[in-house]
Coordinates of C-alpha atoms in Angstrom, one line a residue:
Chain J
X1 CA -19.9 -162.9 114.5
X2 CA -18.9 -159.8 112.1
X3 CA -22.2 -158.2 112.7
X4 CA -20.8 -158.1 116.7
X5 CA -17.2 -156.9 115.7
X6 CA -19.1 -154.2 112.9
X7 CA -21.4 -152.8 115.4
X8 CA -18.5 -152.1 118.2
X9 CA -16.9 -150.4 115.5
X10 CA -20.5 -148.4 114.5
X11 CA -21.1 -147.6 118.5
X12 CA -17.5 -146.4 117.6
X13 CA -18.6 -144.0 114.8
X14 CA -21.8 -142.9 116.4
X15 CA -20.1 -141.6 119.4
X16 CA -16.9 -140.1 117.4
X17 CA -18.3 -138.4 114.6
X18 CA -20.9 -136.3 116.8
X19 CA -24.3 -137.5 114.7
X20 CA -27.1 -135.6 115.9
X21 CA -29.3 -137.8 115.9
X22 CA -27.4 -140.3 117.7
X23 CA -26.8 -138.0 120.3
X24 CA -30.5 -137.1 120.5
X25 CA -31.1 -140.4 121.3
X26 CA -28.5 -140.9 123.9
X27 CA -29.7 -137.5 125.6
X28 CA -33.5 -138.0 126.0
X29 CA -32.4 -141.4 127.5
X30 CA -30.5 -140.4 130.1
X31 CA -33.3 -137.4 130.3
X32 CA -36.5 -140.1 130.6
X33 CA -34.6 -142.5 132.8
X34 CA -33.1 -140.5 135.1
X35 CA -35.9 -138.3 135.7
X36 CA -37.8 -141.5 136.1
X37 CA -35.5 -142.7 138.8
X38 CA -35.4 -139.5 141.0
X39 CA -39.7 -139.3 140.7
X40 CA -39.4 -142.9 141.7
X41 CA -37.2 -142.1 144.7
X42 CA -38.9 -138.8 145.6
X43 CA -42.5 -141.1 145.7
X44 CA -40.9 -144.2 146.9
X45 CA -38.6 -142.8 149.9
X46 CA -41.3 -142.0 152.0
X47 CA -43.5 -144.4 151.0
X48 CA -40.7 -147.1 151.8
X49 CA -39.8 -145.7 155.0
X50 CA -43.1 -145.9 155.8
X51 CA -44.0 -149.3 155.2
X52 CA -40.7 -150.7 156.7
X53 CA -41.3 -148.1 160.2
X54 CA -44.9 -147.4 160.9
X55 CA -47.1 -150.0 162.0
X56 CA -50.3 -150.0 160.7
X57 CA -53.1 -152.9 159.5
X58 CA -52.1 -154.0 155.5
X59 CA -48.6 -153.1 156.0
X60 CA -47.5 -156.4 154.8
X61 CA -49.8 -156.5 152.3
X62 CA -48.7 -153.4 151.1
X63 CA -45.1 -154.6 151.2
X64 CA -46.4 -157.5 149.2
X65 CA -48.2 -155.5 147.0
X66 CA -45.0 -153.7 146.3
X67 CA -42.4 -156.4 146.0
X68 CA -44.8 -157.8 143.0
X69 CA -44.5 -154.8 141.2
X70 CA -41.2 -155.2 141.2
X71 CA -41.4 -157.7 138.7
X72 CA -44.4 -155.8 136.7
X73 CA -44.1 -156.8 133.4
X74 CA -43.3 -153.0 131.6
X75 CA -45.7 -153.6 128.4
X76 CA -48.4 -153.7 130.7
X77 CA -47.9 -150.5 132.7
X78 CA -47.1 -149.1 129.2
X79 CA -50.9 -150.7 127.8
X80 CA -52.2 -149.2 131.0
X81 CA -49.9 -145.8 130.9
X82 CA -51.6 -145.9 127.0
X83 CA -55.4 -146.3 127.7
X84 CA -55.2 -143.6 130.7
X85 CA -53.6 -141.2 127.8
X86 CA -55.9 -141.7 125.0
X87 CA -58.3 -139.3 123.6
X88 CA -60.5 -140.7 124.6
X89 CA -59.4 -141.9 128.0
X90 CA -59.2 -139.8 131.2
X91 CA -56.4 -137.9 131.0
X92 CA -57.0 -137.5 127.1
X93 CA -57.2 -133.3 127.1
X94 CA -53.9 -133.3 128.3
X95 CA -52.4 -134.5 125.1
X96 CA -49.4 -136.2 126.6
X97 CA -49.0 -139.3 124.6
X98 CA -46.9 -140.2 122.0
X99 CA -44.4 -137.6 124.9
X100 CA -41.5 -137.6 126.8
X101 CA -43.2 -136.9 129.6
X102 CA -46.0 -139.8 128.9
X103 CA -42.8 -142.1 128.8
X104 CA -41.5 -140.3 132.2
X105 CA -45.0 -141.1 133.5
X106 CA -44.7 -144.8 132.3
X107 CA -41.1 -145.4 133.5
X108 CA -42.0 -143.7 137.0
X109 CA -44.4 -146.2 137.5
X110 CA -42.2 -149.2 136.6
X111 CA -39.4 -147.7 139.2
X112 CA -41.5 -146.8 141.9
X113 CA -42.4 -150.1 143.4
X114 CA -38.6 -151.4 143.2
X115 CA -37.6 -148.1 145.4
X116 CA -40.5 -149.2 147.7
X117 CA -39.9 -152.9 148.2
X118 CA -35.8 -152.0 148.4
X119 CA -35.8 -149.3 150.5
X120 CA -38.3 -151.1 152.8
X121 CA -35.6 -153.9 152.7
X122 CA -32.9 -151.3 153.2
X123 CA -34.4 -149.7 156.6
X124 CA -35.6 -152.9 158.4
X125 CA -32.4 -154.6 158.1
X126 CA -30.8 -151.8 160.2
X127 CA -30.5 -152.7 163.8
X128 CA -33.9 -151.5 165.5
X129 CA -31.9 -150.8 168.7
X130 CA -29.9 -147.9 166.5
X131 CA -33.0 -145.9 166.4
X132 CA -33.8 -146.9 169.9
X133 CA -30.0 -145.8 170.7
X134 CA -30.6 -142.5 168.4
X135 CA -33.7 -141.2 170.7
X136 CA -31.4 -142.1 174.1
X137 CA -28.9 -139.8 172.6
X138 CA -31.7 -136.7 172.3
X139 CA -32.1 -137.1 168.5
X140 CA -35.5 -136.0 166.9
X141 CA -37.9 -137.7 164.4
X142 CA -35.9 -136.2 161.9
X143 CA -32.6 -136.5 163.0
X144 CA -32.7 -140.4 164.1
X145 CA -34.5 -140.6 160.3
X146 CA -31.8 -139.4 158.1
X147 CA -29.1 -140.8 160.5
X148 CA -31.1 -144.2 160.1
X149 CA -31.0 -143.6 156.5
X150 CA -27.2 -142.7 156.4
X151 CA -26.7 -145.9 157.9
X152 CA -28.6 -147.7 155.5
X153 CA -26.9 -145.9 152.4
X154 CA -25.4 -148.8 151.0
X155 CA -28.6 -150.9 150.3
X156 CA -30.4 -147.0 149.4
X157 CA -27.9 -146.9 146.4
X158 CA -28.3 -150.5 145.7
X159 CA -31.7 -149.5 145.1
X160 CA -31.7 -146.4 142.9
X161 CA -29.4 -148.2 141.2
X162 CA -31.6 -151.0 140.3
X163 CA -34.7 -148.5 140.0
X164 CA -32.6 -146.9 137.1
X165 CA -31.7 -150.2 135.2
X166 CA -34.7 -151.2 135.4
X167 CA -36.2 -148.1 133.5
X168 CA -33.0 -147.6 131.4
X169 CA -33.2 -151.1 129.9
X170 CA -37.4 -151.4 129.4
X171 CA -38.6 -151.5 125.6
X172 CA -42.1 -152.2 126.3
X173 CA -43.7 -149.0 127.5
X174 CA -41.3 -146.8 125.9
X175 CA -42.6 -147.8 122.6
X176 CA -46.1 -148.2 123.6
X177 CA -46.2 -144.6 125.2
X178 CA -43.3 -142.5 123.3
X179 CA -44.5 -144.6 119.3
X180 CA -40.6 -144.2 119.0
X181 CA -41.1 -140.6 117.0
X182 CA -37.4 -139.8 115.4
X183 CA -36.0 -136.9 117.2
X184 CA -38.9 -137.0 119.9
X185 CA -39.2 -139.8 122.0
X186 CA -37.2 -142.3 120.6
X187 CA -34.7 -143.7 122.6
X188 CA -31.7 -146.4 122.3
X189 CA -33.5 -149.4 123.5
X190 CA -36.4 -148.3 121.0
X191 CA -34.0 -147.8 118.2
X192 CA -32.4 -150.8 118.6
X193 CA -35.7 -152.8 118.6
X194 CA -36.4 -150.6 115.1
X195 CA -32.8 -151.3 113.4
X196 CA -33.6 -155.0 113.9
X197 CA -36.5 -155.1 112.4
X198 CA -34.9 -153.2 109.4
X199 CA -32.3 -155.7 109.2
X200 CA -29.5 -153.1 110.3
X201 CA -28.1 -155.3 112.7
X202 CA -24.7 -153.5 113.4
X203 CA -26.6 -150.4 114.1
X204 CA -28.8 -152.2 116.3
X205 CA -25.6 -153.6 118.2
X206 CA -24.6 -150.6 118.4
X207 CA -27.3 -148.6 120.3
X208 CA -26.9 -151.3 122.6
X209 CA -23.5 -151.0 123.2
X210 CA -24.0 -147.3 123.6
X211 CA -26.7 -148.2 126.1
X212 CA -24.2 -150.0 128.0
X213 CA -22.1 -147.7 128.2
X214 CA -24.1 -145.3 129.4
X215 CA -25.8 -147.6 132.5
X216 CA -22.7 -148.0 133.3
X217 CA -21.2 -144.6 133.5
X218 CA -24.6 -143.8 135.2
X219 CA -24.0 -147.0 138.1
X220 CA -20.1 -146.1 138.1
X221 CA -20.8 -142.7 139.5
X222 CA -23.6 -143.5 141.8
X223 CA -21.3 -146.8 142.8
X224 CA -18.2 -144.2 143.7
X225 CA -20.1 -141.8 146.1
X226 CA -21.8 -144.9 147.6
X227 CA -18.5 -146.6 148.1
X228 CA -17.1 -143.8 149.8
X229 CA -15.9 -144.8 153.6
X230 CA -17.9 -148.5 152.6
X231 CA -14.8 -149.9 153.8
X232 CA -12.6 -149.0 156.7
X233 CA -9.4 -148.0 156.0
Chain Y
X1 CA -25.2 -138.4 162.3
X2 CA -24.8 -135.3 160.5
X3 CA -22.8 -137.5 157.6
X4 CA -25.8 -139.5 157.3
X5 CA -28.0 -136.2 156.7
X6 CA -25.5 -134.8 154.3
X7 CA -25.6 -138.1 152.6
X8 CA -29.3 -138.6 152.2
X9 CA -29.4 -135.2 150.8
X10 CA -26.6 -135.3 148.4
X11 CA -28.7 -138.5 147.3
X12 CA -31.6 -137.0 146.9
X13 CA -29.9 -133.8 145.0
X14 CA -27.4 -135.8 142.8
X15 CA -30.6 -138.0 141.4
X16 CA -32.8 -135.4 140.8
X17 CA -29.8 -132.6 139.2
X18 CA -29.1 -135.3 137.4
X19 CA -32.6 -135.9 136.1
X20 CA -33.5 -132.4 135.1
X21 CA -29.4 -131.2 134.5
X22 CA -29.5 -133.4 130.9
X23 CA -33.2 -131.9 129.5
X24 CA -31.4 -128.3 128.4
X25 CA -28.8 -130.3 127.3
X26 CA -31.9 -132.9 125.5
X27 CA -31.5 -129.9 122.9
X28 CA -33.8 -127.8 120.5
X29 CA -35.6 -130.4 119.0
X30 CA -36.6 -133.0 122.0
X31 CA -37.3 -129.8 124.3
X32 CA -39.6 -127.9 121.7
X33 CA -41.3 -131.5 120.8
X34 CA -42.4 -131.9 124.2
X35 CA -43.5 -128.5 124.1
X36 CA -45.5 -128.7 120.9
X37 CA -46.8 -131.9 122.1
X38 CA -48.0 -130.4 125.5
X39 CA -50.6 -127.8 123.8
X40 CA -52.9 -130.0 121.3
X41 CA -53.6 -126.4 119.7
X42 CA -50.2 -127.2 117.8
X43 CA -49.8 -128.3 114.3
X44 CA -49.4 -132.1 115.3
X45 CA -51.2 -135.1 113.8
X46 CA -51.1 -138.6 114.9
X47 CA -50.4 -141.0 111.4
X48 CA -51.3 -145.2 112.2
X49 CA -50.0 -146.8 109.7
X50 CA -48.6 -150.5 108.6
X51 CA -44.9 -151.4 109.5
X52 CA -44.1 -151.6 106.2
X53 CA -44.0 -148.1 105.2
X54 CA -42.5 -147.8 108.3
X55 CA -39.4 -150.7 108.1
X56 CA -39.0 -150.1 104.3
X57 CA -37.8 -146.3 105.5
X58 CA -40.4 -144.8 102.9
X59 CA -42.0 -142.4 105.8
X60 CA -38.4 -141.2 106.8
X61 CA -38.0 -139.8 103.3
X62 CA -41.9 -138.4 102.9
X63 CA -42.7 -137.1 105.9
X64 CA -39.7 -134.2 107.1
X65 CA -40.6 -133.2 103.5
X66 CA -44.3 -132.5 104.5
X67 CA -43.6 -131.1 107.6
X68 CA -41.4 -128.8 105.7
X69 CA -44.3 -127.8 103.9
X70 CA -47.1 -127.7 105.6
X71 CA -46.1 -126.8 109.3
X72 CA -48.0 -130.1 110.8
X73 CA -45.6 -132.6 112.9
X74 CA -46.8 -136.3 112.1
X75 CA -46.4 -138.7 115.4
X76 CA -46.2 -142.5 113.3
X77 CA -47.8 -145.4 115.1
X78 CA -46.4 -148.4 112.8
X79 CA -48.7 -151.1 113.7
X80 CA -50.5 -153.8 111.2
X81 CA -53.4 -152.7 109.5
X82 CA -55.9 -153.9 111.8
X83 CA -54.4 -151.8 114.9
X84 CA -54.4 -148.7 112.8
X85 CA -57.7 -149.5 111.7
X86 CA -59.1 -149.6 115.2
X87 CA -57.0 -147.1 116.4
X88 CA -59.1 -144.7 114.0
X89 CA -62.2 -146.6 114.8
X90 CA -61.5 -145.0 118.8
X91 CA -60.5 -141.6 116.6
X92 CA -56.8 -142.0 118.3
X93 CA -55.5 -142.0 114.7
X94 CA -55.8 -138.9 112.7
X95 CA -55.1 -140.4 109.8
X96 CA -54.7 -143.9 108.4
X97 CA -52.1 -145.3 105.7
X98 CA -53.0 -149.2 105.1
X99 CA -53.4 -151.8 103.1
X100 CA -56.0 -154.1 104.1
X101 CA -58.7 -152.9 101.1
X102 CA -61.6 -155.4 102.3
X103 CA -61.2 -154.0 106.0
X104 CA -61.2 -150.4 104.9
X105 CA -64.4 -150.6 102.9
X106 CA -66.0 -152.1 106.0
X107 CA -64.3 -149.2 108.0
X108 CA -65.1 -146.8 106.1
X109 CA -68.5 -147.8 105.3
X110 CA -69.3 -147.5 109.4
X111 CA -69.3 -143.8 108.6
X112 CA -66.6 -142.5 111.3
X113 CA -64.0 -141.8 108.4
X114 CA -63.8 -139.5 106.0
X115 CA -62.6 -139.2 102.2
X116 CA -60.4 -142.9 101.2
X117 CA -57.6 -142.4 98.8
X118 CA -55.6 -144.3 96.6
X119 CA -51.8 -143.6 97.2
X120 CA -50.0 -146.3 95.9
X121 CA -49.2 -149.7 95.4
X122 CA -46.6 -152.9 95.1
X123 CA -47.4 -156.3 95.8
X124 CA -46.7 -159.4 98.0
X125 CA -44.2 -162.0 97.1
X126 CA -44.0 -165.8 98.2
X127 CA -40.7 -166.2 99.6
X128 CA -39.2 -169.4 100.6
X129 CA -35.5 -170.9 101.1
X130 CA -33.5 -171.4 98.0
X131 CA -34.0 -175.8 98.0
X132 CA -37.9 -174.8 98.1
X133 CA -39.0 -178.2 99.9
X134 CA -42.6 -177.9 98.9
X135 CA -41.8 -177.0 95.0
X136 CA -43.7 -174.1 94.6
X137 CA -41.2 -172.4 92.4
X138 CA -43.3 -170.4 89.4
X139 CA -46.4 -171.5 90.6
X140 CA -49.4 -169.5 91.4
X141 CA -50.0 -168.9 94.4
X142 CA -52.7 -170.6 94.8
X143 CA -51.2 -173.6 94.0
X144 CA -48.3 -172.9 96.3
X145 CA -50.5 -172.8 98.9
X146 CA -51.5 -175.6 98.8
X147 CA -48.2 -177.6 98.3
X148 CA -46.7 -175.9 100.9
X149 CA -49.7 -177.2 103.3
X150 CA -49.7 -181.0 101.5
X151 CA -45.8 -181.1 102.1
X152 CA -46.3 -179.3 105.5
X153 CA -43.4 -177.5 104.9
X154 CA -42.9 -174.8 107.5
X155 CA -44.9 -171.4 106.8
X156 CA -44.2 -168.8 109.0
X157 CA -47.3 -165.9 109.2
X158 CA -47.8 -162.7 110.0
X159 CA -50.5 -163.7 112.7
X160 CA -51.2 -160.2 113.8
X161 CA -54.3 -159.0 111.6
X162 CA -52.3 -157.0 109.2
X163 CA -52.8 -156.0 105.6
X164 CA -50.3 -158.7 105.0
X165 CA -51.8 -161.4 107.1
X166 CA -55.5 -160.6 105.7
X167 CA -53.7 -161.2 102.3
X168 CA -52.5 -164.1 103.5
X169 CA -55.6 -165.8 104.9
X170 CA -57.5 -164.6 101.6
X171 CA -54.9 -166.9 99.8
X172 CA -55.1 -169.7 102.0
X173 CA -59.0 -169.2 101.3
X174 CA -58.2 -169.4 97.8
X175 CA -56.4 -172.2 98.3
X176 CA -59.2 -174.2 100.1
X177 CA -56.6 -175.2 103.0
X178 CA -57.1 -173.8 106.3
X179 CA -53.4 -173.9 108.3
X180 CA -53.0 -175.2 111.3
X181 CA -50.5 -177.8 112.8
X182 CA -47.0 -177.2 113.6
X183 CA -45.6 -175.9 110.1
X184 CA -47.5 -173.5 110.6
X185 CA -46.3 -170.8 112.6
X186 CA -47.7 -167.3 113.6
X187 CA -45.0 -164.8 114.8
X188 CA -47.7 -162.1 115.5
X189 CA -44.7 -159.5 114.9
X190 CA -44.0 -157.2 111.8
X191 CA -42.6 -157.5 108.5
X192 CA -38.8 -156.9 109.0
X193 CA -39.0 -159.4 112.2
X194 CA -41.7 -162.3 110.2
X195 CA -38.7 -162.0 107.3
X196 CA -36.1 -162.7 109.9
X197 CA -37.9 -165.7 111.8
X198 CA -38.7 -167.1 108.3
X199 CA -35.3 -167.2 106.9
X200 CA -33.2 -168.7 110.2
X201 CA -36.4 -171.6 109.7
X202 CA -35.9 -171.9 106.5
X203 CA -39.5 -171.0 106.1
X204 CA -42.2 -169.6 103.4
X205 CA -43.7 -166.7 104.1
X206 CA -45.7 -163.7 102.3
X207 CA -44.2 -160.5 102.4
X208 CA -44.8 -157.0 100.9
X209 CA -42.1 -156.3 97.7
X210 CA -40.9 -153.1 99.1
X211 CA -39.4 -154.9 102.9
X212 CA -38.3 -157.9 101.2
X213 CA -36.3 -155.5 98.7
X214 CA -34.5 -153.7 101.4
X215 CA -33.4 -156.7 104.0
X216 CA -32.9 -159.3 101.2
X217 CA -29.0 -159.2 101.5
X218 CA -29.3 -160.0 104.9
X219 CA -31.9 -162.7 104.7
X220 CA -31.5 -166.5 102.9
X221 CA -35.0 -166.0 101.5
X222 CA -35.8 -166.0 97.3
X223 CA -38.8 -164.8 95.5
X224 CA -40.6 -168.4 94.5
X225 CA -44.1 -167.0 93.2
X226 CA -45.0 -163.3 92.0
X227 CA -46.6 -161.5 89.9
X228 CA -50.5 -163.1 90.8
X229 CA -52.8 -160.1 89.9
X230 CA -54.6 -161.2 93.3
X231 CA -50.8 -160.2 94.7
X232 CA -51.3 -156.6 94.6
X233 CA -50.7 -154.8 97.8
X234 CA -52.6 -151.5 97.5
X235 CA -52.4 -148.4 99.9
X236 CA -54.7 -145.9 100.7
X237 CA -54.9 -142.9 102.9
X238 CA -57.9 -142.5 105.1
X239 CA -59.1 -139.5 106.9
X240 CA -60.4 -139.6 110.2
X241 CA -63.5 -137.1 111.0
X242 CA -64.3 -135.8 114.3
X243 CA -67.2 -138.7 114.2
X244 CA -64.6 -140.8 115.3
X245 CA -63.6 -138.8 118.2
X246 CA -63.8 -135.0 119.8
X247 CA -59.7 -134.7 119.6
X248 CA -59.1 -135.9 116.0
X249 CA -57.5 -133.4 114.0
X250 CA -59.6 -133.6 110.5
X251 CA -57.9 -130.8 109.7
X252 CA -54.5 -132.3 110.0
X253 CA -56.1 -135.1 108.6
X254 CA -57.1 -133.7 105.0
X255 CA -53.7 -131.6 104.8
X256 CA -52.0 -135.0 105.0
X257 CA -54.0 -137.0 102.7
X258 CA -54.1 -134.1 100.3
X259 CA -50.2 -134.2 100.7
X260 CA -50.3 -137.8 99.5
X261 CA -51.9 -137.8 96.6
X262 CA -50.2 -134.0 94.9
X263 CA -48.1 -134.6 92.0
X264 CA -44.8 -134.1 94.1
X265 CA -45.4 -136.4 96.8
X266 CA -46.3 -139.0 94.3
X267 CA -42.5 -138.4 92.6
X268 CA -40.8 -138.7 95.7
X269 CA -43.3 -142.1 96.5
X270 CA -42.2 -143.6 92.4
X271 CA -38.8 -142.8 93.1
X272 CA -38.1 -144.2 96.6
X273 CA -35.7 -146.7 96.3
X274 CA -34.7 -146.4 92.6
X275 CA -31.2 -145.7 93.4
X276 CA -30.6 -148.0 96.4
X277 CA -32.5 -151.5 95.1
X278 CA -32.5 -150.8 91.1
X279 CA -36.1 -150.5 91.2
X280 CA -38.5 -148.3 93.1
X281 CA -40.4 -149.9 96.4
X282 CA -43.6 -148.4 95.6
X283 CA -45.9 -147.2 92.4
X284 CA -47.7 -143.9 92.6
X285 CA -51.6 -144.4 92.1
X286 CA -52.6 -141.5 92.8
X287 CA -56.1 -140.8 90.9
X288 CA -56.1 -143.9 89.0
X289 CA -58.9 -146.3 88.6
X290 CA -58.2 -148.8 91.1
X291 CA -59.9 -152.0 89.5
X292 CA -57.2 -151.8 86.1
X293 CA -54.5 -151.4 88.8
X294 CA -51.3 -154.1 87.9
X295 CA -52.6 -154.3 84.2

């Protein structure tokens, strides 16, 4: 139990005393991951709406096809992430692995299908006669749309939410496609995984309490503008 | 109506500021790495190599030094020796630090590498839990071996094709015992994690000197059988030629292994750890005759 009370006090330290490379860490997380989440939403918003709206054949497979990747295991979009970014592979000339950006890449793809599947879930589980009601009124496509989504903002946060915590807590790709480089792409899940294997357990604990810390700053602020008029007064 | 606009927007914004607000604020270092790493006309090499250069923290002393000095930034894969072997079979490795000699000569006799080196060298110890349940203490380790299979005490390997685990299956060779059964157990991880999965079993297992050394407050493991010559663990430095693959850097390559093996370098290798453990991790070979190595 000491090694729990010694890396508190370490996560402590590490934010306190202003080491660089702490705060390298901390800042190309929130950099990867959030970037992550907002390419996932900017790909999976449309896509989303579009599965849960239009009607079209393989819609439900799609929406299948989505809700699986939801639970896509991230070492293996990291292996494929990997291959796609060898030298040898594809997208080799481009020189982007062992990169932020290949992890951005990687993590993208793990968020992308949870914005799919939840805003899907989010849309459809509005009242279908509101956008019938919002055409009556004289609305537009894009009007009735973003007052459909307005009135589905509570599951929409729900989701980004969950699209970031899903990227924000992932080991598996991040180490496959960043190689955890010191002052390049490692970040605190990655570090943590490396002070383990060192032995330096209290340093470990305390990347993950800093980790915490941050998902939840990240959630808190995104839960306070979704919460806003949630309940009536 | 208009709320739910503003709101999807506002979103939509916040995500994405939010996204792109923190990479000024990523800072020099992360900003111009991504940069460097962008345009493979940079300096930048990519260095597979074992975990336990990695996990002992040798590498985080060695290599900002040769950066310093030569301009090339070194992207370290820590994988077993087998991955880093392949990995410069496929010529995604520019260069190669192991320790898995009798799958180098192999390698390197397949003609895709260049020049091998000798760097260095320490040597594998046969660790087990202080009551020893098998008796192996001061025994070869041939002989421990094969009391730790007759007694079936629990052995915990490598399992993941590493210069450790090919040592390994050499001694069990040795031994004339092939493991199997459920003593036997294969964490297919690295050092530092095999060390900790070993002691909380109260398990043998074969590890490299220099990872034991520098987690061995922190495990319940002791030494039980050293100091075998056919316990030396010996590292050399491989270059990778363009054979191997259009992209590899054999320039990058043969600044690095030259690095390696110059005079300095092998200082900073025989005095790594001195201070911190008493002794140093890792002897300097550099240029020695490798058959009257440990003599």
């Amino acid at each position: 139990m000491d090694v729990l009370f010694d890396g508190f006090v370490d996560a402590v330290e590490l934010l306190l005393s202003g080491d660089e490379d702490s705060w390298t860490i901390i800042a190309l997380t929130l950099r990867v991951s959030l970037t992550a989440t907002a390419i996932a939403l900017l790909v999976g918003l449309p896509l989303g709406a579009i599965v849960a709206l239009a009607r079209f054949p393989g819609r439900r497979v799609l929406l299948a096809a989505a809700n699986t990747g939801m639970g896509m295991p991230p070492v293996v979009v990291g292996l494929f992430v990997t291959v796609l970014l060898w030298r040898s592979g594809p997208l080799g000339g481009l020189g982007l692995l062992y990169t932020p950006t290949a992890m951005i890449v990687a993590q993208a793809a793990i968020a992308t299908p949870v914005v799919i599947a939840l805003v899907a879930a989010a849309l459809q589980q509005v009242d279908p006669d509101f956008r019938v009601q919002m055409q009556a009124l004289g609305a537009n496509r894009v009007r009735a749309f973003a007052a459909l989504l307005g009135e589905a903002r509570l599951p929409l946060f729900a989701g980004t939410m969950a699209a970031f915590g899903a990227v924000v807590s992932e080991v598996g790709a991040a180490q496959m496609v960043g190689g955890n480089l010191v002052g390049q792409t490692r970040v605190l899940t990655t570090a943590a995984v490396l002070a383990t294997s060192r032995g330096q357990f209290s340093l470990a604990i305390a990347f993950g309490l800093i980790l915490l810390l941050i998902a939840f700053g990240v959630n808190l602020s995104l839960t306070l503008v979704q919460q806003q008029r949630a309940v009536p007064r | 109506m208009r709320r739910g606009i503003l709101i999807g927007i506002a979103w939509i914004v916040a995500v994405l500021l939010a996204g792109c607000g923190t990479a000024p604020s990523a800072g020099g270092p992360s900003a111009s790495a991504s940069a460097a790493s962008a345009a493979p006309a940079e300096k930048s090499l990519i260095l597979a190599t074992t975990t336990s250069t990695q996990d002992s923290g040798l590498l985080d002393e060695l290599l900002p030094v040769f950066t310093r000095e030569s301009g090339w930034q070194v992207k370290t894969v820590a994988v077993g020796s087998g991955q880093a072997i392949e990995l410069g079979r496929r010529g995604e490795a520019d260069a190669l630090l192991v320790h898995s000699p009798e799958a180098e000569e192999k390698f390197v006799a397949e003609g895709s590498a260049g020049a091998r080196r000798l760097v260095m060298h320490n040597d594998f110890v046969l660790l087990g839990p202080k009551a020893d349940p098998a008796g192996v203490r001061g025994t070869s380790s041939a002989d421990a071996m094969k009391k730790i299979a007759n007694a079936e005490a629990v052995f915990v390997s490598r399992g993941d094709e590493s210069g450790t685990h090919a040592k390994e299956k050499g001694l069990w060779s040795q031994a004339g015992v092939t493991p199997g059964g459920s003593w036997y157990q294969s964490t297919g991880q690295g050092m530092g994690a095999t060390l900790r999965v070993a002691g909380e079993k109260a398990g043998y297992t074969l590890s490299d000197r220099a990872t034991y050394l520098t987690q061995r407050d922190s495990l319940e493991l002791e030494v039980l059988s050293e100091g075998d010559p056919g316990l030396l663990n010996v590292y050399h430095v491989i270059e990778m030629t363009q054979k191997a693959g259009g992209r590899v850097r054999a320039d990058g390559a043969k600044a690095f292994a030259d690095w390696m093996v110059a005079p300095a370098t092998q200082r900073l290798i025989g005095e790594f750890g001195r201070a911190k453990f008493g002794q140093p991790l890792f002897t300097p070979d550099a240029g020695k005759d490798e058959a009257k190595l440990g003599e």
